XYZ file of C-alpha atoms in Angstrom:
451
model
C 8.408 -28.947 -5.963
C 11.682 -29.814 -3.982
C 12.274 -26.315 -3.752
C 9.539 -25.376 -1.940
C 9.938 -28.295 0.251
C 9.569 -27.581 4.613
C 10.611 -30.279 7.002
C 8.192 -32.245 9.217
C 8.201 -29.795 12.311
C 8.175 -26.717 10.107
C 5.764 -23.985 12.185
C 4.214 -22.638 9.116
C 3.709 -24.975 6.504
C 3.149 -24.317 2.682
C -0.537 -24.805 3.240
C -0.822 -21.863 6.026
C 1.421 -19.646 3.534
C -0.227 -20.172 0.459
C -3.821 -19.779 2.550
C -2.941 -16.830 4.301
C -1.348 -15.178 0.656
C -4.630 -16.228 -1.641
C -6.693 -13.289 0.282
C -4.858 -10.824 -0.397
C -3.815 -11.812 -3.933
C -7.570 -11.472 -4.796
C -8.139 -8.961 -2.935
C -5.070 -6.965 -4.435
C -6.876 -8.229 -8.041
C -9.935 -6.684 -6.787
C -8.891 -3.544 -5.600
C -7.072 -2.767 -8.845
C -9.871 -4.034 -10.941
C -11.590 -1.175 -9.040
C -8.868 1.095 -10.229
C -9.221 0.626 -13.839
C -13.506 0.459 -13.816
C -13.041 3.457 -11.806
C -10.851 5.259 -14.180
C -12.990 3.716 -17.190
C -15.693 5.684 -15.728
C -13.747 8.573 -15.344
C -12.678 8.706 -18.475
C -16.196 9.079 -19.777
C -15.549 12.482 -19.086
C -13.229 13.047 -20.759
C -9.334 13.037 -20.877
C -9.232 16.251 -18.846
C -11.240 14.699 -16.158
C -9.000 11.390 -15.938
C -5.855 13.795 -16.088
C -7.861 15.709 -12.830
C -8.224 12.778 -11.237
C -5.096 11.375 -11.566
C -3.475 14.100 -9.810
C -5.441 14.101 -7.044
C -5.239 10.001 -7.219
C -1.396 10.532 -6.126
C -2.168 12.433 -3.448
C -5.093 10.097 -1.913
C -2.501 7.526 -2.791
C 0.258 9.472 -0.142
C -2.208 9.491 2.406
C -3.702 5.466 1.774
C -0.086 4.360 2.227
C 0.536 6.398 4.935
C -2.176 4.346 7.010
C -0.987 1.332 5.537
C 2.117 1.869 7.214
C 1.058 2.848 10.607
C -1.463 0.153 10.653
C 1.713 -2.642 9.703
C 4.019 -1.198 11.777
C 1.967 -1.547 14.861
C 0.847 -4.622 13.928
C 4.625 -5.844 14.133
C 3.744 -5.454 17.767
C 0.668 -7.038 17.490
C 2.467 -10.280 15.674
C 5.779 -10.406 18.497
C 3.233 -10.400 20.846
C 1.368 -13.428 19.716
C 4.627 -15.400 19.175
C 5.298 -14.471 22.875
C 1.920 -15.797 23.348
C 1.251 -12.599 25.316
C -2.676 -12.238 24.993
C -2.904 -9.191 27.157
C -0.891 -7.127 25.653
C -1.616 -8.264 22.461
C -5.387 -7.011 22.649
C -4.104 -3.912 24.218
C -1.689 -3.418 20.650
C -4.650 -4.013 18.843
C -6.772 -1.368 20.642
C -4.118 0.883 20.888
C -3.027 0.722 17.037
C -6.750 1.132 16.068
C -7.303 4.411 18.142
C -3.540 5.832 16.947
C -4.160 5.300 13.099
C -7.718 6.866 13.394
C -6.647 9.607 15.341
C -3.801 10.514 12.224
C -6.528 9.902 9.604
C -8.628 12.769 11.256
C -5.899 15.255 11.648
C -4.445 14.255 7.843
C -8.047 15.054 6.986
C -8.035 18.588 8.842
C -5.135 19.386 7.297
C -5.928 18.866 3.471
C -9.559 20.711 3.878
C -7.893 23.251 5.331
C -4.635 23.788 2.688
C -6.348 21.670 -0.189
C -6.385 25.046 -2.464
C -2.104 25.558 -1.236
C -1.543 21.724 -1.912
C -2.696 21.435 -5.544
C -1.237 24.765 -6.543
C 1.929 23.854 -4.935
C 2.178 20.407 -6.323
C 0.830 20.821 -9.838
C 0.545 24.801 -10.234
C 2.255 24.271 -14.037
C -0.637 21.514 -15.109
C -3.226 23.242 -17.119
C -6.085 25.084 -15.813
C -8.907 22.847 -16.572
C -7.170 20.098 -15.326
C -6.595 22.269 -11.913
C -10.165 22.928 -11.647
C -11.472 19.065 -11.739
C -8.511 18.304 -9.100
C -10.173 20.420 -6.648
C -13.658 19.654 -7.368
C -12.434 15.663 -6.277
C -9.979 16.522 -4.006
C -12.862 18.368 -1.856
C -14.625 15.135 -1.588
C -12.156 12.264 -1.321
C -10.213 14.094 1.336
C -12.850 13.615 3.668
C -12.552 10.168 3.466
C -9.326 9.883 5.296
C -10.168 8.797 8.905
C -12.381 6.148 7.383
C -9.701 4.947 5.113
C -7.191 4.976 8.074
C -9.563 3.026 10.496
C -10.181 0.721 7.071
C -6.567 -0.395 6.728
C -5.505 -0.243 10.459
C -8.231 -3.277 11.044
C -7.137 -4.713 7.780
C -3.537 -4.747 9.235
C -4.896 -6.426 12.500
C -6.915 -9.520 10.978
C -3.850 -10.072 8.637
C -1.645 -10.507 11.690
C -3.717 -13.064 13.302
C -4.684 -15.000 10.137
C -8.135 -14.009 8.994
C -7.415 -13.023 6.017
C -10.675 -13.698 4.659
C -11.772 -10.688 6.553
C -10.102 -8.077 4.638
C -11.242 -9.554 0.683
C -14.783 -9.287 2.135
C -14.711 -6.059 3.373
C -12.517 -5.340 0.111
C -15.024 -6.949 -1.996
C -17.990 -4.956 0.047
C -16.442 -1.374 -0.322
C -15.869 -2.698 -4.399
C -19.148 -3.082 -4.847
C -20.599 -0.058 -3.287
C -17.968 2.057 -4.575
C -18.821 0.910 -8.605
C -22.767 1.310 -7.834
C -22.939 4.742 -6.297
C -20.044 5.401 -9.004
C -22.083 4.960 -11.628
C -25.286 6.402 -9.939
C -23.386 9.117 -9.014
C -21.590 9.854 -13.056
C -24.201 8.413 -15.542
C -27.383 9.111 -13.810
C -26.805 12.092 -11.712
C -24.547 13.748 -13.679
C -22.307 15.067 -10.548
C -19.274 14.420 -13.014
C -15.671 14.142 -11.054
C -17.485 14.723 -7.730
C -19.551 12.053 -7.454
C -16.552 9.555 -8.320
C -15.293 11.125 -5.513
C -18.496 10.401 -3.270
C -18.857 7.179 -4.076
C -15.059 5.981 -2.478
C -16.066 8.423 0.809
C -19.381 6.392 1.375
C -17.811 2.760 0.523
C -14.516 3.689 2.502
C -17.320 4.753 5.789
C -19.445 1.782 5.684
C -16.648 -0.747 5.209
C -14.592 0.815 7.460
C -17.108 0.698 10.631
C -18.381 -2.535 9.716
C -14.338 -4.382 10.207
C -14.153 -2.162 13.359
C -16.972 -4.202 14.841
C -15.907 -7.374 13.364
C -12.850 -7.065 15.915
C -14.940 -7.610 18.641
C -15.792 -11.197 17.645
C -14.596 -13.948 19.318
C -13.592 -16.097 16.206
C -10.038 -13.650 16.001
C -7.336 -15.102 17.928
C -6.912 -11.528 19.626
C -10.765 -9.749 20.099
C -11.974 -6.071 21.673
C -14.169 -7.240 24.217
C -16.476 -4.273 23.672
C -15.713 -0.597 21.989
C -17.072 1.775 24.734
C -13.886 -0.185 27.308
C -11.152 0.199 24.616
C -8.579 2.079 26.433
C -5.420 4.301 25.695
C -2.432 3.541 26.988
C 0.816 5.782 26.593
C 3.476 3.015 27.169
C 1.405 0.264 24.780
C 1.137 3.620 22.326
C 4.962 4.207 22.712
C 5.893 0.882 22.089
C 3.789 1.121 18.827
C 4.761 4.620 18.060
C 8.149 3.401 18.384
C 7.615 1.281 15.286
C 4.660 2.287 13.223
C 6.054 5.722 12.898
C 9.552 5.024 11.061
C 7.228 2.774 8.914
C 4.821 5.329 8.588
C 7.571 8.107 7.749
C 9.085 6.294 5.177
C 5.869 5.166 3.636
C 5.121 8.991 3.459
C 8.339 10.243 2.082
C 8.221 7.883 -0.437
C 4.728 9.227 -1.252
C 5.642 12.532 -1.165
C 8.737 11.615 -3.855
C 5.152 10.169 -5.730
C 3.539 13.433 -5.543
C 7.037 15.448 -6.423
C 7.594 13.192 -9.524
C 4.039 13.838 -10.490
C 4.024 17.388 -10.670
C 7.067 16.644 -13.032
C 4.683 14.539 -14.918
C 2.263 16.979 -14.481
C 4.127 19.758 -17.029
C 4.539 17.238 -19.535
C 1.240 17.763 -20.631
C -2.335 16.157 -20.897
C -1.379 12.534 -22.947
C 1.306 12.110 -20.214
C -0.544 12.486 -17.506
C -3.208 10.062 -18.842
C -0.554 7.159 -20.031
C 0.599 7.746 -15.820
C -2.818 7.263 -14.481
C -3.162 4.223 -16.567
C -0.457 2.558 -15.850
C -0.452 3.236 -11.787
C -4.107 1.889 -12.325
C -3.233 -1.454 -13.772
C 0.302 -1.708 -11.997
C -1.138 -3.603 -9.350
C -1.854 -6.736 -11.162
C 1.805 -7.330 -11.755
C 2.153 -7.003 -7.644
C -0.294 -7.933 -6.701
C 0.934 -11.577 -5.165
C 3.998 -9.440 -4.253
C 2.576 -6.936 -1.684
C 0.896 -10.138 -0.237
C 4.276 -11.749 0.061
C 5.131 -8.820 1.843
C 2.244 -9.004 4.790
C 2.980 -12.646 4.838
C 7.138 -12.942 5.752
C 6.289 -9.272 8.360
C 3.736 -11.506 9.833
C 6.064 -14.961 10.005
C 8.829 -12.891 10.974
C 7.080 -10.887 13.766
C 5.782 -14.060 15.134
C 9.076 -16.067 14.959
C 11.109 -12.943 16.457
C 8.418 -12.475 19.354
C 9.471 -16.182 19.843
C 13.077 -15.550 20.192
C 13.243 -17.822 17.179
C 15.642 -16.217 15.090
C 16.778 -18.966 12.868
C 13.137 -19.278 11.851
C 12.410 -15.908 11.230
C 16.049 -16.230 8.751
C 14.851 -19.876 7.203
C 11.024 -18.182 6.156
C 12.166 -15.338 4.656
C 14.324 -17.492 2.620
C 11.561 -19.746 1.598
C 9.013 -17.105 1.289
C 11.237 -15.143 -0.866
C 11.525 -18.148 -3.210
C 7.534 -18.561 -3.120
C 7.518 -14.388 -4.020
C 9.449 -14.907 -7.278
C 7.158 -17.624 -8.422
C 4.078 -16.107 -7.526
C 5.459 -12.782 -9.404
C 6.775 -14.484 -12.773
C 3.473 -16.026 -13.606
C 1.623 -13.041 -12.514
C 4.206 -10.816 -15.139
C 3.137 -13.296 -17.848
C -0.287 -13.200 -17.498
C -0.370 -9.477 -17.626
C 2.187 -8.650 -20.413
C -0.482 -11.262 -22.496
C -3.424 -9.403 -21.638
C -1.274 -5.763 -21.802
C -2.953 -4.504 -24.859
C -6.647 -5.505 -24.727
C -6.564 -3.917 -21.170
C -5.161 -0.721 -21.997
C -7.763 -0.221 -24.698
C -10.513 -0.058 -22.684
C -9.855 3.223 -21.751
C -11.301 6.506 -23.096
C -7.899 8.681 -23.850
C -6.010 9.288 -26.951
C -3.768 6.617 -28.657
C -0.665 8.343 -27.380
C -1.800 8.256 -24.133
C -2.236 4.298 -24.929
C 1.389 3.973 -26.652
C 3.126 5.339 -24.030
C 0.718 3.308 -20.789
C 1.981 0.334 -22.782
C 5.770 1.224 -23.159
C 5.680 1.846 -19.157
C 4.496 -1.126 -18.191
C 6.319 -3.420 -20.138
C 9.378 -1.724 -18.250
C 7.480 -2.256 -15.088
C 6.466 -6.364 -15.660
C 9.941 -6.865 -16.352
C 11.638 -5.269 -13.810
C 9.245 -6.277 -11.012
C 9.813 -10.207 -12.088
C 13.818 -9.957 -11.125
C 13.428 -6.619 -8.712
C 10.127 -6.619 -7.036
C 10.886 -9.560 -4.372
C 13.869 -8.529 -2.763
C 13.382 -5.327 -2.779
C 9.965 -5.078 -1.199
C 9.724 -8.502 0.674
C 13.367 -8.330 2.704
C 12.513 -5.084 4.332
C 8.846 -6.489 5.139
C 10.929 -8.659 6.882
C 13.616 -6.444 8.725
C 10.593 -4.749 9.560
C 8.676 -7.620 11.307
C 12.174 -8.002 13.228
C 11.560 -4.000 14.478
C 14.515 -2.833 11.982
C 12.030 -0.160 10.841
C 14.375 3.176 11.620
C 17.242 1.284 8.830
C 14.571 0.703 6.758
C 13.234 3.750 6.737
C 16.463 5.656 6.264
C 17.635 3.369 3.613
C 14.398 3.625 1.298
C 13.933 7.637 2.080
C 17.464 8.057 1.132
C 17.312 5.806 -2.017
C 14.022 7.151 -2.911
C 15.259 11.234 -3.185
C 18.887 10.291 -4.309
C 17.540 8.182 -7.245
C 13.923 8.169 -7.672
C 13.863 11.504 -8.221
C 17.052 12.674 -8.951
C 17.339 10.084 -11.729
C 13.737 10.868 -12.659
C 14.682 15.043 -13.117
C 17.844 13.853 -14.947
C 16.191 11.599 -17.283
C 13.356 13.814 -18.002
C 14.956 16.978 -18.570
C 18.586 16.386 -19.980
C 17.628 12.661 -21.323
C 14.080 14.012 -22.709
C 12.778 10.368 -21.889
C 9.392 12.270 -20.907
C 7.236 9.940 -18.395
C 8.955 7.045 -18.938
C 12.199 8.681 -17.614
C 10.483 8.712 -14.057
C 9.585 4.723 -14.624
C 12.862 4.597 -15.581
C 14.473 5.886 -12.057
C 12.248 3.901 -10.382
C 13.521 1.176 -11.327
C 16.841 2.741 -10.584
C 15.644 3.145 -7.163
C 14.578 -0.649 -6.755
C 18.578 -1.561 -7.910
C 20.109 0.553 -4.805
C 17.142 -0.805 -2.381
C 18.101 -4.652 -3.378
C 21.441 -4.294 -2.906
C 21.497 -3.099 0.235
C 18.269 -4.752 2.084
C 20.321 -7.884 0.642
C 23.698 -6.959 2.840
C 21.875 -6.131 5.402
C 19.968 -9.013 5.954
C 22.848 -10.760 5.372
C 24.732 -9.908 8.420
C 22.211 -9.825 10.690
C 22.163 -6.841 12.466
C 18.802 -6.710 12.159
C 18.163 -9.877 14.942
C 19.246 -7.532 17.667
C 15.738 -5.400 17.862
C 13.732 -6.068 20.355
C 10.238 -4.544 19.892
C 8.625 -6.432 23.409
């Protein structure tokens, strides 16, 4: 345990670290148990349907990460502004990064009603027609969830910040629970077969969403909306957010959009494929899922330390968070290559769709024990620092050089199939590593200033 030692004065001890990261790990657990019951259901459909589905899955995916972004990077400002102990302005960040992330989620919304028929065609026009038709039928639904999933992870983003974590795996566990009854209301007793999977995550994603808006207004958060009707817009608050939420938010959605190009690759390789992909993006997030915690917590410690003008803490806590990161993540691989098997046979699909969902994630669970760390958790923390414009050249650069270069060479000249797009994923994670590692190394990053 001498490794994970902190001295006396340390300003986050292992006890606020490990507290703030058990949330989200169950949460994480929760949300992707959610994944593979909802596919389970799915798949009751039949293969076609999970195929359908998945497709569209990658798409709600692009936009889900999208907010995800937006809502972390302006809670960077958020965090600096509570290290500053800046109160003010830190509510006004809050209110400002709320009505800025919902505002996106409506007009990403607009957007895919309006084109959804252009989108899928464009995307996936060489998947099979049956397929095609069940991606629209969801897609119709689900993209109508979009502001409420934006205002959803924007709050989410907010509570993280100032250490309610607790908040978030509720409202997690909440929109779970309504999502798998109406689910099943929806499939086994109405019979409204891809559509009313579809329903289900628009309702959940409404109720939840509205409910952790209001739950900013209470006094117990650190930072608090006095009341809703006073929340006000402010362009140079906005800017300063802008300034940093949208390089995360960019890079966040041209890495999703190399997601959505890679699966229409995946998409031609027919039905079996497609399936094993679903699967294993379903049940991916138990390998990460202490890993994209790690990654909230060292933006968070950083962001605080650098609003502080502490720079030698915000350097000594990534160190020591990396180190808990690559703990967390071994046991977690583990766990999950043990129970590998007896999860992927739960679901409904053919046993080459099975084979292959195995072969990928054992690829995955190893490379994410040596890989996943440092090449997710050091730009969490450049970002906290405001480095989000090197970030987000650096990843959007990796991601199209060798994401999907690699994953067109592999597939096509290597004939590696789907696994050749796991494979330049990994790829991808190499190149990030090596160079999130220099650059954190010569600290270019501690000259940002974000307040």
């Amino acid at each position: 345990m001498h490794l994970f030692a902190l001295p006396g004065n340390a300003k986050f001890s292992n006890k606020y670290m490990i507290l703030f990261i058990l949330p989200v790990i169950f949460e994480n657990l929760m949300l992707g148990l959610l994944g593979v019951v909802d596919t389970f259901m799915v798949s009751s459909l039949g293969e076609v349907a999970v195929a359908g589905v998945g497709l569209v899955n990658r798409i709600d995916n692009f936009a889900k990460q999208f907010f995800i972004a937006l809502g972390m990077g302006g809670s960077i400002v958020l965090a600096q502004y509570i290290g500053a102990k800046n109160k003010e302005n830190a509510r006004r960040s809050l209110e400002n990064n709320i009505i800025i992330v919902t505002l996106i989620g409506i007009f990403v919304m607009l957007v895919m009603m309006i084109f959804k028929s252009q989108i899928l065609r464009l995307l996936y026009g060489n998947a099979q027609k049956d397929v095609l038709e069940k991606s629209f039928g969801y897609f119709s639904v689900t993209a109508l969830s979009y502001p409420f999933t934006a205002l959803y992870y924007a709050c989410n983003a907010q509570f993280r910040v100032m250490g309610r974590n607790k908040i978030p795996f509720v409202g997690s566990a909440c929109m779970m629970a309504i999502n798998l009854v109406l689910k099943y209301i929806f499939i086994y007793v109405l019979k409204m077969d891809v559509e009313g999977a579809a329903l289900s995550t628009l309702i959940a994603m409404a109720i939840v969403g509205f409910v952790l808006l209001f739950n900013l207004k209470s006094k117990k958060n650190m930072i608090h909306i006095p009341a809703l009707h006073s929340v006000k817009f402010s362009p140079k608050m906005s800017w300063k957010i802008m300034r940093i939420s949208v390089p995360n938010g960019i890079e966040q959605g041209m890495f999703q959009l190399g997601a959505l190009l890679i699966a229409g690759l995946v998409s031609g390789l027919g039905t079996s494929a497609i399936a094993a992909d679903q699967i294993a993006r379903n049940i991916s997030v138990f390998v990460h899922c202490a890993g994209s915690g790690f990654a909230a917590l060292i933006m968070t410690v950083v962001g605080q330390c650098m609003g502080a003008r502490d720079i030698d803490g915000a350097k000594f806590y990534t160190k020591h968070i990396l180190k808990l990161d690559f703990a967390f993540t071994s046991c977690a691989v583990i766990v999950f290559l043990i129970l590998l098997k007896p999860l992927v046979s739960i679901f409904n699909v053919s046993a080459d769709a099975k084979a292959q969902a195995i072969s990928i994630m054992i690829l995955y669970s190893t490379a994410s024990a040596i890989l996943y760390p440092l090449s997710f958790a050091v730009p969490s923390a450049l970002r906290g620092a405001g480095d989000t414009r090197f970030v987000m050249v650096v990843a959007s650069l990796s991601m199209f050089l060798f994401r999907i270069g690699a994953a067109y060479i592999f597939v096509h000249t290597f004939k590696l199939g789907v696994m050749g797009t796991w494979v330049a994923m990994v790829s991808d994670w190499v190149v990030r590593t090596v160079i999130f590692a220099v650059r954190f190394k010569n600290e270019k990053w501690t000259h940002n200033k974000v307040i």
